Amino acid sequence: MSSSALLFSAMQIAINMTGGSIPLMEQIFFRNIVCLVMSLIVILRTGGSLFGSRKHQPLLFVRSFFGFLGFITMFYASAHAHQGDVTTLMKLSPFLITLWAAIFLKEKIKKVQVPALLIAFAGAALVGNPAFNSNMFPLFMAFLCAFFTSVSYTLLAYFKNKVNGMTIIMHFSTFCVIATIPFMLHDFVVPDAHELFLLLLIGIFGGFGQITLTYSYRMATAAEISIYNYFGIVFSLILGFIFLGEIPDWSSIAGCTLVIAAALITYLFSSKE
């Protein structure tokens, strides 16, 4: 999960660098076409199922559909609201994942998880420094992003020992590619060499991020590992400083400290238990 957070943070840097010239749906297309090719190669070499059995299709479709909606709402909110507001609201997803896991997957919520999530969320709020003075609709989209993402990630945990991890990724990537093609063709921009390189990086980082994310939910309970998604805040600040010249303030540093502390508390408690 920590590797996934790092890879997705790197993907966001590449998205930031292309956001001014490449349309949204074209970015999402490249994000998923590379992942589709990667998963296809692995499945063909290992002899797995491309899209899963018929009995799992309804929930696989729900996972792919909600994951795609998560993409759309995330990009829309990021483009139309203050980033601090968006970041804070989207970081509600680990709370929702813990709730869905308890209700639908019958996972037991450990005593340390809720306090640790609260500490991590406080860290996210410090980093984001939200004022919540953006327009309500983009803020609602950010909340929907947290909701869609939480459902999508909870289903990843549900498919553990039921559907091959690469099959889940193949299903999701294919769904996103097909869904974006009509919109992408409508306002397609031919990228130059530099933009094409960044688009490929979006796909590579996103592809490996999706793989590590999917398999993290197959190795531990959803409620236990969802908190490590907050590491994305720490990685984003570091990469933003290195590649975009964004200098973090003291509240951001304090927020990162809280995120790391919450993750360490969860890890040490779980290890001891």
PDB file of C-alpha atoms in Angstrom:
ATOM      1  CA  MET A   1       0.000   0.000   0.000  1.00  0.00           C
ATOM      2  CA  SER A   2       2.888   2.357   0.743  1.00  0.00           C
ATOM      3  CA  SER A   3       4.434   1.562  -2.645  1.00  0.00           C
ATOM      4  CA  SER A   4       1.079   2.241  -4.253  1.00  0.00           C
ATOM      5  CA  ALA A   5       0.878   5.624  -2.514  1.00  0.00           C
ATOM      6  CA  LEU A   6       4.351   6.519  -3.814  1.00  0.00           C
ATOM      7  CA  LEU A   7       3.548   5.465  -7.382  1.00  0.00           C
ATOM      8  CA  PHE A   8       0.234   7.304  -7.457  1.00  0.00           C
ATOM      9  CA  SER A   9       1.946  10.416  -6.071  1.00  0.00           C
ATOM     10  CA  ALA A  10       4.485  10.205  -8.893  1.00  0.00           C
ATOM     11  CA  MET A  11       1.600   9.786 -11.335  1.00  0.00           C
ATOM     12  CA  GLN A  12      -0.006  12.968  -9.970  1.00  0.00           C
ATOM     13  CA  ILE A  13       3.206  14.904 -10.647  1.00  0.00           C
ATOM     14  CA  ALA A  14       3.114  13.769 -14.288  1.00  0.00           C
ATOM     15  CA  ILE A  15      -0.596  14.662 -14.480  1.00  0.00           C
ATOM     16  CA  ASN A  16       0.191  18.107 -13.099  1.00  0.00           C
ATOM     17  CA  MET A  17       2.836  18.615 -15.773  1.00  0.00           C
ATOM     18  CA  THR A  18       0.392  17.744 -18.595  1.00  0.00           C
ATOM     19  CA  GLY A  19      -2.807  19.209 -17.145  1.00  0.00           C
ATOM     20  CA  GLY A  20      -2.486  22.501 -18.985  1.00  0.00           C
ATOM     21  CA  SER A  21      -2.262  20.990 -22.454  1.00  0.00           C
ATOM     22  CA  ILE A  22      -3.753  17.466 -22.419  1.00  0.00           C
ATOM     23  CA  PRO A  23      -7.532  16.979 -21.884  1.00  0.00           C
ATOM     24  CA  LEU A  24      -8.820  14.981 -18.917  1.00  0.00           C
ATOM     25  CA  MET A  25     -10.143  11.964 -20.815  1.00  0.00           C
ATOM     26  CA  GLU A  26      -6.918  11.670 -22.802  1.00  0.00           C
ATOM     27  CA  GLN A  27      -4.953  11.540 -19.540  1.00  0.00           C
ATOM     28  CA  ILE A  28      -7.266   8.855 -18.129  1.00  0.00           C
ATOM     29  CA  PHE A  29      -6.984   6.895 -21.404  1.00  0.00           C
ATOM     30  CA  PHE A  30      -3.187   6.804 -21.235  1.00  0.00           C
ATOM     31  CA  ARG A  31      -3.365   6.077 -17.490  1.00  0.00           C
ATOM     32  CA  ASN A  32      -5.268   2.889 -18.270  1.00  0.00           C
ATOM     33  CA  ILE A  33      -4.080   1.744 -21.713  1.00  0.00           C
ATOM     34  CA  VAL A  34      -0.560   1.130 -20.384  1.00  0.00           C
ATOM     35  CA  CYS A  35      -2.005  -0.747 -17.401  1.00  0.00           C
ATOM     36  CA  LEU A  36      -4.194  -2.792 -19.764  1.00  0.00           C
ATOM     37  CA  VAL A  37      -1.182  -3.847 -21.857  1.00  0.00           C
ATOM     38  CA  MET A  38       0.839  -4.723 -18.740  1.00  0.00           C
ATOM     39  CA  SER A  39      -1.924  -6.872 -17.261  1.00  0.00           C
ATOM     40  CA  LEU A  40      -2.637  -8.513 -20.628  1.00  0.00           C
ATOM     41  CA  ILE A  41       1.009  -9.578 -21.010  1.00  0.00           C
ATOM     42  CA  VAL A  42       1.121 -11.040 -17.482  1.00  0.00           C
ATOM     43  CA  ILE A  43      -2.162 -12.919 -17.913  1.00  0.00           C
ATOM     44  CA  LEU A  44      -1.162 -14.377 -21.292  1.00  0.00           C
ATOM     45  CA  ARG A  45       2.195 -15.515 -19.889  1.00  0.00           C
ATOM     46  CA  THR A  46       0.690 -17.073 -16.763  1.00  0.00           C
ATOM     47  CA  GLY A  47      -2.437 -18.510 -18.356  1.00  0.00           C
ATOM     48  CA  GLY A  48      -4.941 -16.673 -16.165  1.00  0.00           C
ATOM     49  CA  SER A  49      -8.441 -15.436 -16.987  1.00  0.00           C
ATOM     50  CA  LEU A  50      -8.719 -12.145 -18.862  1.00  0.00           C
ATOM     51  CA  PHE A  51     -11.982 -10.903 -17.366  1.00  0.00           C
ATOM     52  CA  GLY A  52     -12.961 -13.456 -14.710  1.00  0.00           C
ATOM     53  CA  SER A  53     -15.783 -15.978 -14.443  1.00  0.00           C
ATOM     54  CA  ARG A  54     -19.400 -15.160 -15.233  1.00  0.00           C
ATOM     55  CA  LYS A  55     -20.545 -15.344 -11.603  1.00  0.00           C
ATOM     56  CA  HIS A  56     -18.112 -12.580 -10.592  1.00  0.00           C
ATOM     57  CA  GLN A  57     -18.976 -10.245 -13.484  1.00  0.00           C
ATOM     58  CA  PRO A  58     -21.629  -8.158 -11.649  1.00  0.00           C
ATOM     59  CA  LEU A  59     -19.283  -7.177  -8.799  1.00  0.00           C
ATOM     60  CA  LEU A  60     -16.291  -6.830 -11.135  1.00  0.00           C
ATOM     61  CA  PHE A  61     -18.368  -4.405 -13.187  1.00  0.00           C
ATOM     62  CA  VAL A  62     -19.358  -2.501 -10.027  1.00  0.00           C
ATOM     63  CA  ARG A  63     -15.685  -2.304  -8.984  1.00  0.00           C
ATOM     64  CA  SER A  64     -14.640  -1.017 -12.416  1.00  0.00           C
ATOM     65  CA  PHE A  65     -17.576   1.389 -12.675  1.00  0.00           C
ATOM     66  CA  PHE A  66     -17.017   2.922  -9.236  1.00  0.00           C
ATOM     67  CA  GLY A  67     -13.265   3.107  -9.848  1.00  0.00           C
ATOM     68  CA  PHE A  68     -13.897   4.995 -13.100  1.00  0.00           C
ATOM     69  CA  LEU A  69     -16.316   7.372 -11.360  1.00  0.00           C
ATOM     70  CA  GLY A  70     -13.593   7.921  -8.763  1.00  0.00           C
ATOM     71  CA  PHE A  71     -11.259   9.067 -11.552  1.00  0.00           C
ATOM     72  CA  ILE A  72     -13.816  11.461 -13.017  1.00  0.00           C
ATOM     73  CA  THR A  73     -14.806  13.068  -9.712  1.00  0.00           C
ATOM     74  CA  MET A  74     -11.167  13.346  -8.587  1.00  0.00           C
ATOM     75  CA  PHE A  75     -10.078  15.170 -11.754  1.00  0.00           C
ATOM     76  CA  TYR A  76     -13.154  17.416 -11.750  1.00  0.00           C
ATOM     77  CA  ALA A  77     -12.804  18.391  -8.104  1.00  0.00           C
ATOM     78  CA  SER A  78      -9.081  19.025  -8.496  1.00  0.00           C
ATOM     79  CA  ALA A  79      -9.734  21.347 -11.435  1.00  0.00           C
ATOM     80  CA  HIS A  80     -12.581  23.364  -9.869  1.00  0.00           C
ATOM     81  CA  ALA A  81     -11.844  23.670  -6.136  1.00  0.00           C
ATOM     82  CA  HIS A  82      -9.014  24.612  -3.810  1.00  0.00           C
ATOM     83  CA  GLN A  83      -6.559  21.743  -3.518  1.00  0.00           C
ATOM     84  CA  GLY A  84      -6.585  21.799   0.283  1.00  0.00           C
ATOM     85  CA  ASP A  85     -10.358  21.361   0.334  1.00  0.00           C
ATOM     86  CA  VAL A  86     -10.215  18.570  -2.248  1.00  0.00           C
ATOM     87  CA  THR A  87      -7.359  16.700  -0.567  1.00  0.00           C
ATOM     88  CA  THR A  88      -9.013  16.764   2.836  1.00  0.00           C
ATOM     89  CA  LEU A  89     -12.404  15.552   1.620  1.00  0.00           C
ATOM     90  CA  MET A  90     -10.942  12.787  -0.547  1.00  0.00           C
ATOM     91  CA  LYS A  91      -8.986  11.493   2.444  1.00  0.00           C
ATOM     92  CA  LEU A  92     -12.284  10.472   4.040  1.00  0.00           C
ATOM     93  CA  SER A  93     -12.082   7.255   1.996  1.00  0.00           C
ATOM     94  CA  PRO A  94     -10.073   5.220   4.596  1.00  0.00           C
ATOM     95  CA  PHE A  95     -12.845   5.873   7.137  1.00  0.00           C
ATOM     96  CA  LEU A  96     -15.445   4.630   4.663  1.00  0.00           C
ATOM     97  CA  ILE A  97     -13.327   1.602   3.744  1.00  0.00           C
ATOM     98  CA  THR A  98     -13.091   0.656   7.431  1.00  0.00           C
ATOM     99  CA  LEU A  99     -16.876   1.045   7.734  1.00  0.00           C
ATOM    100  CA  TRP A 100     -17.702  -0.990   4.604  1.00  0.00           C
ATOM    101  CA  ALA A 101     -15.205  -3.689   5.601  1.00  0.00           C
ATOM    102  CA  ALA A 102     -16.883  -4.028   8.994  1.00  0.00           C
ATOM    103  CA  ILE A 103     -20.410  -4.112   7.540  1.00  0.00           C
ATOM    104  CA  PHE A 104     -20.007  -6.156   4.368  1.00  0.00           C
ATOM    105  CA  LEU A 105     -16.777  -8.115   4.877  1.00  0.00           C
ATOM    106  CA  LYS A 106     -17.360  -8.722   8.597  1.00  0.00           C
ATOM    107  CA  GLU A 107     -13.873  -7.474   9.437  1.00  0.00           C
ATOM    108  CA  LYS A 108     -13.309  -6.653  13.085  1.00  0.00           C
ATOM    109  CA  ILE A 109     -12.339  -3.031  13.756  1.00  0.00           C
ATOM    110  CA  LYS A 110      -9.327  -3.008  16.067  1.00  0.00           C
ATOM    111  CA  LYS A 111      -9.151  -0.510  18.913  1.00  0.00           C
ATOM    112  CA  VAL A 112      -6.176   1.290  17.380  1.00  0.00           C
ATOM    113  CA  GLN A 113      -7.682   1.800  13.919  1.00  0.00           C
ATOM    114  CA  VAL A 114     -10.208   4.573  14.585  1.00  0.00           C
ATOM    115  CA  PRO A 115      -7.827   6.757  16.681  1.00  0.00           C
ATOM    116  CA  ALA A 116      -5.058   6.200  14.134  1.00  0.00           C
ATOM    117  CA  LEU A 117      -7.365   7.193  11.285  1.00  0.00           C
ATOM    118  CA  LEU A 118      -8.378  10.338  13.172  1.00  0.00           C
ATOM    119  CA  ILE A 119      -4.707  11.257  13.690  1.00  0.00           C
ATOM    120  CA  ALA A 120      -3.928  10.641  10.011  1.00  0.00           C
ATOM    121  CA  PHE A 121      -6.968  12.652   8.909  1.00  0.00           C
ATOM    122  CA  ALA A 122      -5.862  15.518  11.168  1.00  0.00           C
ATOM    123  CA  GLY A 123      -2.487  15.355   9.432  1.00  0.00           C
ATOM    124  CA  ALA A 124      -4.211  15.472   6.038  1.00  0.00           C
ATOM    125  CA  ALA A 125      -6.194  18.512   7.159  1.00  0.00           C
ATOM    126  CA  LEU A 126      -3.002  20.271   8.280  1.00  0.00           C
ATOM    127  CA  VAL A 127      -1.373  19.599   4.924  1.00  0.00           C
ATOM    128  CA  GLY A 128      -4.443  20.579   2.938  1.00  0.00           C
ATOM    129  CA  ASN A 129      -5.221  23.579   5.170  1.00  0.00           C
ATOM    130  CA  PRO A 130      -8.819  23.607   3.936  1.00  0.00           C
ATOM    131  CA  ALA A 131     -10.923  26.736   4.111  1.00  0.00           C
ATOM    132  CA  PHE A 132     -13.981  25.092   2.487  1.00  0.00           C
ATOM    133  CA  ASN A 133     -14.776  28.312   0.669  1.00  0.00           C
ATOM    134  CA  SER A 134     -14.840  26.603  -2.742  1.00  0.00           C
ATOM    135  CA  ASN A 135     -18.092  26.197  -4.660  1.00  0.00           C
ATOM    136  CA  MET A 136     -20.248  23.468  -3.151  1.00  0.00           C
ATOM    137  CA  PHE A 137     -20.526  21.321  -6.288  1.00  0.00           C
ATOM    138  CA  PRO A 138     -16.748  20.661  -6.652  1.00  0.00           C
ATOM    139  CA  LEU A 139     -16.612  19.917  -2.911  1.00  0.00           C
ATOM    140  CA  PHE A 140     -19.484  17.483  -3.366  1.00  0.00           C
ATOM    141  CA  MET A 141     -17.524  15.869  -6.215  1.00  0.00           C
ATOM    142  CA  ALA A 142     -14.524  15.469  -3.881  1.00  0.00           C
ATOM    143  CA  PHE A 143     -16.722  13.746  -1.317  1.00  0.00           C
ATOM    144  CA  LEU A 144     -18.179  11.508  -4.030  1.00  0.00           C
ATOM    145  CA  CYS A 145     -14.616  10.634  -5.031  1.00  0.00           C
ATOM    146  CA  ALA A 146     -13.959   9.412  -1.481  1.00  0.00           C
ATOM    147  CA  PHE A 147     -17.190   7.394  -1.584  1.00  0.00           C
ATOM    148  CA  PHE A 148     -16.579   5.836  -5.011  1.00  0.00           C
ATOM    149  CA  THR A 149     -12.979   5.025  -4.114  1.00  0.00           C
ATOM    150  CA  SER A 150     -13.974   3.406  -0.822  1.00  0.00           C
ATOM    151  CA  VAL A 151     -16.473   1.108  -2.550  1.00  0.00           C
ATOM    152  CA  SER A 152     -13.953   0.213  -5.243  1.00  0.00           C
ATOM    153  CA  TYR A 153     -11.178  -0.583  -2.739  1.00  0.00           C
ATOM    154  CA  THR A 154     -13.504  -2.570  -0.463  1.00  0.00           C
ATOM    155  CA  LEU A 155     -14.398  -4.773  -3.431  1.00  0.00           C
ATOM    156  CA  LEU A 156     -10.675  -5.380  -3.980  1.00  0.00           C
ATOM    157  CA  ALA A 157     -10.608  -6.913  -0.510  1.00  0.00           C
ATOM    158  CA  TYR A 158     -13.774  -8.908  -1.248  1.00  0.00           C
ATOM    159  CA  PHE A 159     -12.194 -10.507  -4.340  1.00  0.00           C
ATOM    160  CA  LYS A 160      -9.306 -11.901  -2.283  1.00  0.00           C
ATOM    161  CA  ASN A 161      -9.049 -15.660  -2.959  1.00  0.00           C
ATOM    162  CA  LYS A 162     -11.925 -15.334  -5.450  1.00  0.00           C
ATOM    163  CA  VAL A 163     -10.547 -13.520  -8.500  1.00  0.00           C
ATOM    164  CA  ASN A 164      -6.961 -13.272  -9.732  1.00  0.00           C
ATOM    165  CA  GLY A 165      -5.422  -9.878  -9.018  1.00  0.00           C
ATOM    166  CA  MET A 166      -4.295  -9.281 -12.613  1.00  0.00           C
ATOM    167  CA  THR A 167      -7.785 -10.203 -13.839  1.00  0.00           C
ATOM    168  CA  ILE A 168      -9.258  -7.454 -11.642  1.00  0.00           C
ATOM    169  CA  ILE A 169      -6.742  -4.964 -13.055  1.00  0.00           C
ATOM    170  CA  MET A 170      -7.437  -6.118 -16.639  1.00  0.00           C
ATOM    171  CA  HIS A 171     -11.187  -5.721 -16.131  1.00  0.00           C
ATOM    172  CA  PHE A 172     -10.821  -2.239 -14.633  1.00  0.00           C
ATOM    173  CA  SER A 173      -8.335  -0.975 -17.225  1.00  0.00           C
ATOM    174  CA  THR A 174     -10.409  -2.275 -20.142  1.00  0.00           C
ATOM    175  CA  PHE A 175     -13.541  -0.647 -18.735  1.00  0.00           C
ATOM    176  CA  CYS A 176     -11.782   2.718 -18.343  1.00  0.00           C
ATOM    177  CA  VAL A 177     -10.201   2.595 -21.810  1.00  0.00           C
ATOM    178  CA  ILE A 178     -13.520   1.822 -23.517  1.00  0.00           C
ATOM    179  CA  ALA A 179     -15.367   4.458 -21.462  1.00  0.00           C
ATOM    180  CA  THR A 180     -12.871   7.226 -22.282  1.00  0.00           C
ATOM    181  CA  ILE A 181     -12.476   6.618 -26.043  1.00  0.00           C
ATOM    182  CA  PRO A 182     -15.637   8.502 -27.198  1.00  0.00           C
ATOM    183  CA  PHE A 183     -14.805  11.539 -25.039  1.00  0.00           C
ATOM    184  CA  MET A 184     -11.112  11.453 -25.918  1.00  0.00           C
ATOM    185  CA  LEU A 185     -11.756  11.395 -29.674  1.00  0.00           C
ATOM    186  CA  HIS A 186     -14.026  14.429 -29.326  1.00  0.00           C
ATOM    187  CA  ASP A 187     -11.231  16.762 -28.188  1.00  0.00           C
ATOM    188  CA  PHE A 188      -8.068  14.742 -28.817  1.00  0.00           C
ATOM    189  CA  VAL A 189      -4.805  16.699 -28.646  1.00  0.00           C
ATOM    190  CA  VAL A 190      -1.771  15.287 -30.459  1.00  0.00           C
ATOM    191  CA  PRO A 191       0.975  15.296 -27.815  1.00  0.00           C
ATOM    192  CA  ASP A 192       4.498  16.391 -28.618  1.00  0.00           C
ATOM    193  CA  ALA A 193       7.463  14.214 -27.619  1.00  0.00           C
ATOM    194  CA  HIS A 194       7.688  15.661 -24.112  1.00  0.00           C
ATOM    195  CA  GLU A 195       3.935  15.321 -23.477  1.00  0.00           C
ATOM    196  CA  LEU A 196       3.915  11.773 -24.848  1.00  0.00           C
ATOM    197  CA  PHE A 197       6.723  10.860 -22.455  1.00  0.00           C
ATOM    198  CA  LEU A 198       4.745  12.281 -19.524  1.00  0.00           C
ATOM    199  CA  LEU A 199       1.589  10.464 -20.650  1.00  0.00           C
ATOM    200  CA  LEU A 200       3.522   7.197 -20.749  1.00  0.00           C
ATOM    201  CA  LEU A 201       4.841   7.935 -17.251  1.00  0.00           C
ATOM    202  CA  ILE A 202       1.249   8.450 -16.095  1.00  0.00           C
ATOM    203  CA  GLY A 203       0.438   5.003 -17.459  1.00  0.00           C
ATOM    204  CA  ILE A 204       3.536   3.309 -16.031  1.00  0.00           C
ATOM    205  CA  PHE A 205       3.243   4.823 -12.558  1.00  0.00           C
ATOM    206  CA  GLY A 206      -0.498   4.289 -12.563  1.00  0.00           C
ATOM    207  CA  GLY A 207      -0.142   0.700 -13.777  1.00  0.00           C
ATOM    208  CA  PHE A 208       2.363  -0.371 -11.145  1.00  0.00           C
ATOM    209  CA  GLY A 209       0.448   1.644  -8.540  1.00  0.00           C
ATOM    210  CA  GLN A 210      -2.721  -0.271  -9.444  1.00  0.00           C
ATOM    211  CA  ILE A 211      -0.884  -3.600  -9.175  1.00  0.00           C
ATOM    212  CA  THR A 212       0.591  -2.864  -5.743  1.00  0.00           C
ATOM    213  CA  LEU A 213      -2.758  -1.475  -4.552  1.00  0.00           C
ATOM    214  CA  THR A 214      -4.677  -4.539  -5.735  1.00  0.00           C
ATOM    215  CA  TYR A 215      -2.305  -7.027  -4.145  1.00  0.00           C
ATOM    216  CA  SER A 216      -2.088  -5.096  -0.879  1.00  0.00           C
ATOM    217  CA  TYR A 217      -5.780  -5.796  -0.322  1.00  0.00           C
ATOM    218  CA  ARG A 218      -5.116  -9.490  -0.953  1.00  0.00           C
ATOM    219  CA  MET A 219      -2.459  -9.667   1.780  1.00  0.00           C
ATOM    220  CA  ALA A 220      -4.250  -8.030   4.729  1.00  0.00           C
ATOM    221  CA  THR A 221      -7.653  -6.816   5.869  1.00  0.00           C
ATOM    222  CA  ALA A 222      -9.008  -3.683   4.211  1.00  0.00           C
ATOM    223  CA  ALA A 223      -9.501  -1.840   7.501  1.00  0.00           C
ATOM    224  CA  GLU A 224      -5.932  -2.533   8.623  1.00  0.00           C
ATOM    225  CA  ILE A 225      -4.064  -1.311   5.555  1.00  0.00           C
ATOM    226  CA  SER A 226      -6.284   1.543   4.346  1.00  0.00           C
ATOM    227  CA  ILE A 227      -4.500   3.979   6.667  1.00  0.00           C
ATOM    228  CA  TYR A 228      -1.239   3.567   4.732  1.00  0.00           C
ATOM    229  CA  ASN A 229      -2.958   5.305   1.819  1.00  0.00           C
ATOM    230  CA  TYR A 230      -2.272   8.526   3.757  1.00  0.00           C
ATOM    231  CA  PHE A 231       1.422   8.130   2.928  1.00  0.00           C
ATOM    232  CA  GLY A 232       0.473   9.598  -0.441  1.00  0.00           C
ATOM    233  CA  ILE A 233       0.323  12.998   1.272  1.00  0.00           C
ATOM    234  CA  VAL A 234       3.919  12.676   2.452  1.00  0.00           C
ATOM    235  CA  PHE A 235       5.170  11.454  -0.926  1.00  0.00           C
ATOM    236  CA  SER A 236       3.264  14.196  -2.784  1.00  0.00           C
ATOM    237  CA  LEU A 237       4.943  16.906  -0.699  1.00  0.00           C
ATOM    238  CA  ILE A 238       8.392  15.408  -1.264  1.00  0.00           C
ATOM    239  CA  LEU A 239       7.933  14.909  -5.015  1.00  0.00           C
ATOM    240  CA  GLY A 240       6.262  18.309  -5.371  1.00  0.00           C
ATOM    241  CA  PHE A 241       9.300  19.921  -3.770  1.00  0.00           C
ATOM    242  CA  ILE A 242      11.759  17.987  -5.978  1.00  0.00           C
ATOM    243  CA  PHE A 243      10.015  18.275  -9.358  1.00  0.00           C
ATOM    244  CA  LEU A 244       7.677  21.263  -9.072  1.00  0.00           C
ATOM    245  CA  GLY A 245       9.614  23.459  -6.656  1.00  0.00           C
ATOM    246  CA  GLU A 246       6.711  23.546  -4.174  1.00  0.00           C
ATOM    247  CA  ILE A 247       8.070  24.410  -0.730  1.00  0.00           C
ATOM    248  CA  PRO A 248       6.048  22.879   2.149  1.00  0.00           C
ATOM    249  CA  ASP A 249       5.164  25.134   5.078  1.00  0.00           C
ATOM    250  CA  TRP A 250       5.317  24.202   8.764  1.00  0.00           C
ATOM    251  CA  SER A 251       1.702  23.033   8.866  1.00  0.00           C
ATOM    252  CA  SER A 252       2.427  20.617   6.010  1.00  0.00           C
ATOM    253  CA  ILE A 253       5.479  19.255   7.822  1.00  0.00           C
ATOM    254  CA  ALA A 254       3.433  18.867  11.017  1.00  0.00           C
ATOM    255  CA  GLY A 255       0.690  17.123   9.059  1.00  0.00           C
ATOM    256  CA  CYS A 256       3.169  14.688   7.502  1.00  0.00           C
ATOM    257  CA  THR A 257       4.530  13.940  10.972  1.00  0.00           C
ATOM    258  CA  LEU A 258       1.037  13.041  12.183  1.00  0.00           C
ATOM    259  CA  VAL A 259       0.446  10.802   9.162  1.00  0.00           C
ATOM    260  CA  ILE A 260       3.700   8.919   9.738  1.00  0.00           C
ATOM    261  CA  ALA A 261       2.969   8.634  13.475  1.00  0.00           C
ATOM    262  CA  ALA A 262      -0.499   7.210  12.809  1.00  0.00           C
ATOM    263  CA  ALA A 263       0.891   4.633  10.364  1.00  0.00           C
ATOM    264  CA  LEU A 264       3.624   3.616  12.823  1.00  0.00           C
ATOM    265  CA  ILE A 265       1.109   3.242  15.660  1.00  0.00           C
ATOM    266  CA  THR A 266      -1.064   1.015  13.481  1.00  0.00           C
ATOM    267  CA  TYR A 267       1.888  -1.066  12.296  1.00  0.00           C
ATOM    268  CA  LEU A 268       3.393  -1.556  15.755  1.00  0.00           C
ATOM    269  CA  PHE A 269       0.034  -2.401  17.322  1.00  0.00           C
ATOM    270  CA  SER A 270      -0.816  -4.878  14.556  1.00  0.00           C
ATOM    271  CA  SER A 271       2.614  -6.489  14.746  1.00  0.00           C
ATOM    272  CA  LYS A 272       2.377  -6.858  18.518  1.00  0.00           C
ATOM    273  CA  GLU A 273      -1.125  -8.299  18.281  1.00  0.00           C
TER     274      GLU A 273
END
